[in-house]
Amino acid sequence: MGTHTVYSAETARPRTRIWRILGAIVAGLMVLVIVGIGWFLSIARSALPELDGPLPVAGVSAPVSVTRDAHGVPTIESATLDDLFFAQGYVTAQDRLFQMDLMRRAATGELAEIVGDVALEHDR
């Protein structure tokens, strides 16, 4: 004859309790992951330049208009050449600041500060 194991409600409670705890932990981890992704996306978007809307900037004598086509190519309209050149520098910095900084560091021998030891030979 075989043996029969009888499970009572008291022996089943620890198992359901463990599953509830594991479910709460998984739910908490999912919330943390979702919050982390949202935080990362907000930080990533804040690093991008503001391309639409008015931007008050000291240094221009008259309003300057910068429009971009579907490919992101800027067209600058201004009343004076000084304002045009200022806006062109501003737009270039919006689009290429990281590249400009890397080129400046490469020219001054400071590239290893960002890239690491792999650029030490280049910096000498």
Short mmCIF file of N, CA and C in Angstrom, two decimals, residues 3-121:
data_model
loop_
_atom_site.label_atom_id
_atom_site.label_comp_id
_atom_site.label_asym_id
_atom_site.label_seq_id
_atom_site.Cartn_x
_atom_site.Cartn_y
_atom_site.Cartn_z
N THR A 3 1.59 5.32 0.59
CA THR A 3 1.34 6.30 1.64
C THR A 3 0.64 7.50 1.03
N HIS A 4 -0.21 8.07 1.77
CA HIS A 4 -0.95 9.24 1.32
C HIS A 4 -0.54 10.44 2.16
N THR A 5 -0.25 11.52 1.44
CA THR A 5 0.09 12.75 2.14
C THR A 5 -1.11 13.67 2.05
N VAL A 6 -1.52 14.13 3.17
CA VAL A 6 -2.67 15.02 3.22
C VAL A 6 -2.15 16.44 3.45
N TYR A 7 -2.53 17.34 2.54
CA TYR A 7 -2.14 18.74 2.68
C TYR A 7 -3.29 19.50 3.29
N SER A 8 -2.99 20.15 4.33
CA SER A 8 -4.03 20.96 4.96
C SER A 8 -3.83 22.41 4.56
N ALA A 9 -4.72 23.24 4.96
CA ALA A 9 -4.62 24.67 4.67
C ALA A 9 -3.40 25.27 5.35
N GLU A 10 -2.99 24.70 6.45
CA GLU A 10 -1.84 25.24 7.18
C GLU A 10 -0.54 24.97 6.45
N THR A 11 -0.42 23.83 5.75
CA THR A 11 0.81 23.55 5.01
C THR A 11 0.84 24.30 3.69
N ALA A 12 -0.29 24.69 3.15
CA ALA A 12 -0.33 25.42 1.88
C ALA A 12 -0.04 26.90 2.08
N ARG A 13 -0.25 27.44 3.24
CA ARG A 13 -0.05 28.87 3.48
C ARG A 13 1.39 29.33 3.26
N PRO A 14 2.39 28.62 3.73
CA PRO A 14 3.75 29.11 3.48
C PRO A 14 4.07 29.20 1.99
N ARG A 15 3.54 28.30 1.19
CA ARG A 15 3.80 28.36 -0.25
C ARG A 15 3.15 29.58 -0.87
N THR A 16 1.91 29.84 -0.54
CA THR A 16 1.25 31.02 -1.11
C THR A 16 1.89 32.29 -0.59
N ARG A 17 2.37 32.25 0.61
CA ARG A 17 3.06 33.41 1.17
C ARG A 17 4.35 33.68 0.40
N ILE A 18 5.09 32.63 0.06
CA ILE A 18 6.33 32.79 -0.71
C ILE A 18 6.00 33.36 -2.09
N TRP A 19 4.95 32.84 -2.73
CA TRP A 19 4.57 33.34 -4.05
C TRP A 19 4.14 34.81 -3.98
N ARG A 20 3.46 35.18 -2.94
CA ARG A 20 3.07 36.59 -2.78
C ARG A 20 4.29 37.48 -2.61
N ILE A 21 5.23 37.02 -1.82
CA ILE A 21 6.46 37.80 -1.60
C ILE A 21 7.24 37.91 -2.91
N LEU A 22 7.38 36.78 -3.62
CA LEU A 22 8.09 36.83 -4.90
C LEU A 22 7.36 37.72 -5.90
N GLY A 23 6.04 37.67 -5.92
CA GLY A 23 5.27 38.54 -6.80
C GLY A 23 5.47 40.01 -6.48
N ALA A 24 5.51 40.33 -5.19
CA ALA A 24 5.75 41.72 -4.78
C ALA A 24 7.14 42.17 -5.17
N ILE A 25 8.13 41.28 -5.02
CA ILE A 25 9.50 41.63 -5.41
C ILE A 25 9.58 41.86 -6.91
N VAL A 26 8.98 40.97 -7.70
CA VAL A 26 8.99 41.13 -9.15
C VAL A 26 8.27 42.41 -9.56
N ALA A 27 7.14 42.70 -8.95
CA ALA A 27 6.41 43.93 -9.26
C ALA A 27 7.24 45.16 -8.90
N GLY A 28 7.90 45.12 -7.75
CA GLY A 28 8.77 46.23 -7.36
C GLY A 28 9.92 46.43 -8.32
N LEU A 29 10.52 45.32 -8.76
CA LEU A 29 11.61 45.43 -9.73
C LEU A 29 11.12 45.98 -11.07
N MET A 30 9.93 45.58 -11.47
CA MET A 30 9.38 46.11 -12.72
C MET A 30 9.13 47.61 -12.61
N VAL A 31 8.63 48.05 -11.48
CA VAL A 31 8.42 49.49 -11.27
C VAL A 31 9.75 50.22 -11.32
N LEU A 32 10.77 49.67 -10.68
CA LEU A 32 12.09 50.30 -10.70
C LEU A 32 12.65 50.37 -12.12
N VAL A 33 12.48 49.31 -12.90
CA VAL A 33 12.96 49.31 -14.28
C VAL A 33 12.23 50.36 -15.10
N ILE A 34 10.92 50.46 -14.95
CA ILE A 34 10.15 51.44 -15.71
C ILE A 34 10.55 52.87 -15.31
N VAL A 35 10.71 53.11 -14.03
CA VAL A 35 11.15 54.44 -13.57
C VAL A 35 12.55 54.73 -14.08
N GLY A 36 13.43 53.74 -14.07
CA GLY A 36 14.79 53.93 -14.57
C GLY A 36 14.81 54.25 -16.05
N ILE A 37 13.99 53.57 -16.83
CA ILE A 37 13.92 53.85 -18.26
C ILE A 37 13.38 55.26 -18.49
N GLY A 38 12.36 55.65 -17.76
CA GLY A 38 11.83 57.01 -17.88
C GLY A 38 12.86 58.06 -17.51
N TRP A 39 13.61 57.82 -16.45
CA TRP A 39 14.66 58.76 -16.04
C TRP A 39 15.72 58.86 -17.13
N PHE A 40 16.16 57.72 -17.67
CA PHE A 40 17.18 57.72 -18.71
C PHE A 40 16.70 58.49 -19.94
N LEU A 41 15.46 58.25 -20.36
CA LEU A 41 14.94 58.94 -21.53
C LEU A 41 14.84 60.45 -21.30
N SER A 42 14.45 60.86 -20.10
CA SER A 42 14.36 62.30 -19.83
C SER A 42 15.74 62.94 -19.84
N ILE A 43 16.74 62.25 -19.31
CA ILE A 43 18.11 62.78 -19.33
C ILE A 43 18.63 62.83 -20.76
N ALA A 44 18.37 61.79 -21.54
CA ALA A 44 18.84 61.75 -22.92
C ALA A 44 18.20 62.85 -23.76
N ARG A 45 16.92 63.09 -23.54
CA ARG A 45 16.24 64.14 -24.31
C ARG A 45 16.69 65.54 -23.89
N SER A 46 17.03 65.72 -22.63
CA SER A 46 17.44 67.04 -22.18
C SER A 46 18.81 67.42 -22.72
N ALA A 47 19.59 66.44 -23.16
CA ALA A 47 20.91 66.72 -23.72
C ALA A 47 20.83 67.18 -25.17
N LEU A 48 19.69 67.00 -25.81
CA LEU A 48 19.54 67.40 -27.20
C LEU A 48 19.26 68.90 -27.27
N PRO A 49 19.71 69.57 -28.34
CA PRO A 49 19.47 71.01 -28.46
C PRO A 49 18.01 71.31 -28.74
N GLU A 50 17.57 72.48 -28.31
CA GLU A 50 16.21 72.96 -28.56
C GLU A 50 16.20 73.55 -29.97
N LEU A 51 15.45 72.93 -30.88
CA LEU A 51 15.46 73.37 -32.27
C LEU A 51 14.23 74.17 -32.66
N ASP A 52 13.18 74.10 -31.89
CA ASP A 52 11.93 74.78 -32.23
C ASP A 52 11.62 75.87 -31.22
N GLY A 53 10.99 76.94 -31.71
CA GLY A 53 10.53 78.00 -30.82
C GLY A 53 11.54 79.12 -30.69
N PRO A 54 11.09 80.23 -30.14
CA PRO A 54 11.99 81.38 -29.96
C PRO A 54 13.01 81.12 -28.86
N LEU A 55 14.18 81.69 -29.04
CA LEU A 55 15.26 81.53 -28.07
C LEU A 55 15.92 82.89 -27.88
N PRO A 56 15.65 83.56 -26.77
CA PRO A 56 16.29 84.87 -26.56
C PRO A 56 17.78 84.68 -26.26
N VAL A 57 18.61 85.32 -27.08
CA VAL A 57 20.06 85.20 -26.94
C VAL A 57 20.66 86.60 -26.95
N ALA A 58 21.51 86.87 -25.98
CA ALA A 58 22.23 88.15 -25.97
C ALA A 58 23.31 88.09 -27.04
N GLY A 59 23.48 89.18 -27.76
CA GLY A 59 24.53 89.23 -28.76
C GLY A 59 24.03 89.49 -30.17
N VAL A 60 22.73 89.47 -30.37
CA VAL A 60 22.19 89.79 -31.69
C VAL A 60 21.47 91.13 -31.62
N SER A 61 21.57 91.90 -32.71
CA SER A 61 20.98 93.24 -32.71
C SER A 61 19.57 93.25 -33.28
N ALA A 62 19.20 92.23 -34.03
CA ALA A 62 17.87 92.15 -34.64
C ALA A 62 17.43 90.68 -34.63
N PRO A 63 16.14 90.44 -34.80
CA PRO A 63 15.69 89.05 -34.81
C PRO A 63 16.36 88.23 -35.92
N VAL A 64 16.69 87.00 -35.60
CA VAL A 64 17.30 86.06 -36.54
C VAL A 64 16.38 84.86 -36.65
N SER A 65 16.17 84.39 -37.88
CA SER A 65 15.31 83.24 -38.10
C SER A 65 16.15 82.06 -38.58
N VAL A 66 16.00 80.93 -37.90
CA VAL A 66 16.68 79.70 -38.31
C VAL A 66 15.60 78.66 -38.56
N THR A 67 15.50 78.21 -39.79
CA THR A 67 14.55 77.15 -40.13
C THR A 67 15.33 75.95 -40.63
N ARG A 68 14.80 74.77 -40.35
CA ARG A 68 15.45 73.53 -40.78
C ARG A 68 14.52 72.78 -41.72
N ASP A 69 15.11 72.18 -42.75
CA ASP A 69 14.31 71.38 -43.67
C ASP A 69 14.10 69.98 -43.10
N ALA A 70 13.54 69.10 -43.91
CA ALA A 70 13.22 67.74 -43.45
C ALA A 70 14.46 66.95 -43.06
N HIS A 71 15.62 67.32 -43.59
CA HIS A 71 16.87 66.63 -43.27
C HIS A 71 17.64 67.29 -42.14
N GLY A 72 17.11 68.38 -41.60
CA GLY A 72 17.77 69.07 -40.49
C GLY A 72 18.77 70.12 -40.93
N VAL A 73 18.82 70.43 -42.21
CA VAL A 73 19.76 71.43 -42.72
C VAL A 73 19.21 72.82 -42.38
N PRO A 74 20.01 73.65 -41.68
CA PRO A 74 19.51 74.96 -41.28
C PRO A 74 19.59 76.00 -42.40
N THR A 75 18.61 76.90 -42.41
CA THR A 75 18.62 78.09 -43.26
C THR A 75 18.49 79.28 -42.33
N ILE A 76 19.45 80.20 -42.41
CA ILE A 76 19.51 81.33 -41.48
C ILE A 76 19.17 82.61 -42.23
N GLU A 77 18.27 83.40 -41.66
CA GLU A 77 17.92 84.71 -42.20
C GLU A 77 18.14 85.74 -41.11
N SER A 78 18.87 86.80 -41.44
CA SER A 78 19.15 87.85 -40.46
C SER A 78 19.24 89.20 -41.15
N ALA A 79 19.19 90.26 -40.35
CA ALA A 79 19.24 91.62 -40.89
C ALA A 79 20.67 92.07 -41.13
N THR A 80 21.62 91.58 -40.33
CA THR A 80 23.01 92.02 -40.46
C THR A 80 23.93 90.81 -40.59
N LEU A 81 25.10 91.06 -41.14
CA LEU A 81 26.09 89.99 -41.27
C LEU A 81 26.58 89.52 -39.90
N ASP A 82 26.74 90.45 -38.97
CA ASP A 82 27.18 90.05 -37.62
C ASP A 82 26.19 89.08 -36.99
N ASP A 83 24.90 89.38 -37.13
CA ASP A 83 23.88 88.48 -36.59
C ASP A 83 23.88 87.14 -37.32
N LEU A 84 24.12 87.18 -38.63
CA LEU A 84 24.17 85.95 -39.42
C LEU A 84 25.31 85.05 -38.95
N PHE A 85 26.49 85.65 -38.75
CA PHE A 85 27.65 84.86 -38.32
C PHE A 85 27.46 84.34 -36.89
N PHE A 86 26.84 85.15 -36.05
CA PHE A 86 26.56 84.70 -34.69
C PHE A 86 25.62 83.49 -34.72
N ALA A 87 24.55 83.60 -35.51
CA ALA A 87 23.58 82.51 -35.61
C ALA A 87 24.21 81.27 -36.23
N GLN A 88 25.10 81.46 -37.21
CA GLN A 88 25.76 80.31 -37.83
C GLN A 88 26.64 79.59 -36.82
N GLY A 89 27.34 80.33 -35.99
CA GLY A 89 28.15 79.71 -34.94
C GLY A 89 27.29 78.99 -33.91
N TYR A 90 26.16 79.59 -33.58
CA TYR A 90 25.25 78.99 -32.61
C TYR A 90 24.67 77.68 -33.15
N VAL A 91 24.23 77.71 -34.41
CA VAL A 91 23.65 76.52 -35.04
C VAL A 91 24.71 75.42 -35.17
N THR A 92 25.93 75.80 -35.53
CA THR A 92 27.00 74.81 -35.64
C THR A 92 27.27 74.17 -34.29
N ALA A 93 27.27 74.97 -33.24
CA ALA A 93 27.48 74.42 -31.90
C ALA A 93 26.32 73.50 -31.50
N GLN A 94 25.09 73.85 -31.88
CA GLN A 94 23.96 72.97 -31.60
C GLN A 94 24.16 71.60 -32.23
N ASP A 95 24.62 71.60 -33.47
CA ASP A 95 24.73 70.35 -34.22
C ASP A 95 26.02 69.60 -33.96
N ARG A 96 27.11 70.29 -33.68
CA ARG A 96 28.43 69.65 -33.68
C ARG A 96 29.30 69.95 -32.47
N LEU A 97 28.72 70.31 -31.35
CA LEU A 97 29.53 70.70 -30.20
C LEU A 97 30.45 69.57 -29.74
N PHE A 98 29.94 68.34 -29.69
CA PHE A 98 30.77 67.23 -29.25
C PHE A 98 31.95 67.03 -30.19
N GLN A 99 31.69 67.09 -31.49
CA GLN A 99 32.77 66.93 -32.47
C GLN A 99 33.77 68.08 -32.35
N MET A 100 33.28 69.30 -32.17
CA MET A 100 34.18 70.45 -32.03
C MET A 100 35.05 70.30 -30.79
N ASP A 101 34.47 69.82 -29.70
CA ASP A 101 35.23 69.63 -28.47
C ASP A 101 36.29 68.54 -28.65
N LEU A 102 35.94 67.44 -29.31
CA LEU A 102 36.93 66.38 -29.56
C LEU A 102 38.09 66.89 -30.41
N MET A 103 37.78 67.67 -31.44
CA MET A 103 38.84 68.20 -32.30
C MET A 103 39.73 69.18 -31.53
N ARG A 104 39.13 70.00 -30.67
CA ARG A 104 39.93 70.93 -29.87
C ARG A 104 40.84 70.17 -28.93
N ARG A 105 40.31 69.13 -28.29
CA ARG A 105 41.12 68.33 -27.37
C ARG A 105 42.22 67.58 -28.10
N ALA A 106 41.93 67.11 -29.31
CA ALA A 106 42.96 66.42 -30.10
C ALA A 106 44.08 67.39 -30.46
N ALA A 107 43.74 68.63 -30.76
CA ALA A 107 44.75 69.61 -31.13
C ALA A 107 45.59 70.06 -29.95
N THR A 108 45.00 70.10 -28.75
CA THR A 108 45.74 70.57 -27.57
C THR A 108 46.34 69.44 -26.75
N GLY A 109 46.15 68.18 -27.19
CA GLY A 109 46.74 67.06 -26.47
C GLY A 109 45.97 66.67 -25.22
N GLU A 110 44.67 66.90 -25.19
CA GLU A 110 43.85 66.59 -24.02
C GLU A 110 42.80 65.52 -24.32
N LEU A 111 42.98 64.77 -25.40
CA LEU A 111 41.98 63.79 -25.81
C LEU A 111 41.87 62.63 -24.82
N ALA A 112 42.97 62.27 -24.18
CA ALA A 112 42.96 61.15 -23.23
C ALA A 112 42.10 61.44 -22.00
N GLU A 113 41.81 62.70 -21.73
CA GLU A 113 40.94 63.04 -20.59
C GLU A 113 39.53 62.49 -20.79
N ILE A 114 39.10 62.38 -22.04
CA ILE A 114 37.76 61.87 -22.32
C ILE A 114 37.81 60.40 -22.75
N VAL A 115 38.70 60.08 -23.68
CA VAL A 115 38.73 58.75 -24.29
C VAL A 115 39.43 57.74 -23.39
N GLY A 116 40.43 58.17 -22.67
CA GLY A 116 41.16 57.26 -21.79
C GLY A 116 42.58 57.02 -22.26
N ASP A 117 43.19 55.98 -21.71
CA ASP A 117 44.61 55.69 -21.97
C ASP A 117 44.90 55.37 -23.42
N VAL A 118 43.92 54.95 -24.18
CA VAL A 118 44.14 54.59 -25.58
C VAL A 118 44.59 55.81 -26.39
N ALA A 119 44.30 57.03 -25.94
CA ALA A 119 44.68 58.24 -26.67
C ALA A 119 45.95 58.88 -26.14
N LEU A 120 46.62 58.27 -25.18
CA LEU A 120 47.84 58.87 -24.62
C LEU A 120 48.92 59.06 -25.67
N GLU A 121 49.10 58.09 -26.53
CA GLU A 121 50.13 58.20 -27.58
C GLU A 121 49.81 59.36 -28.52
#
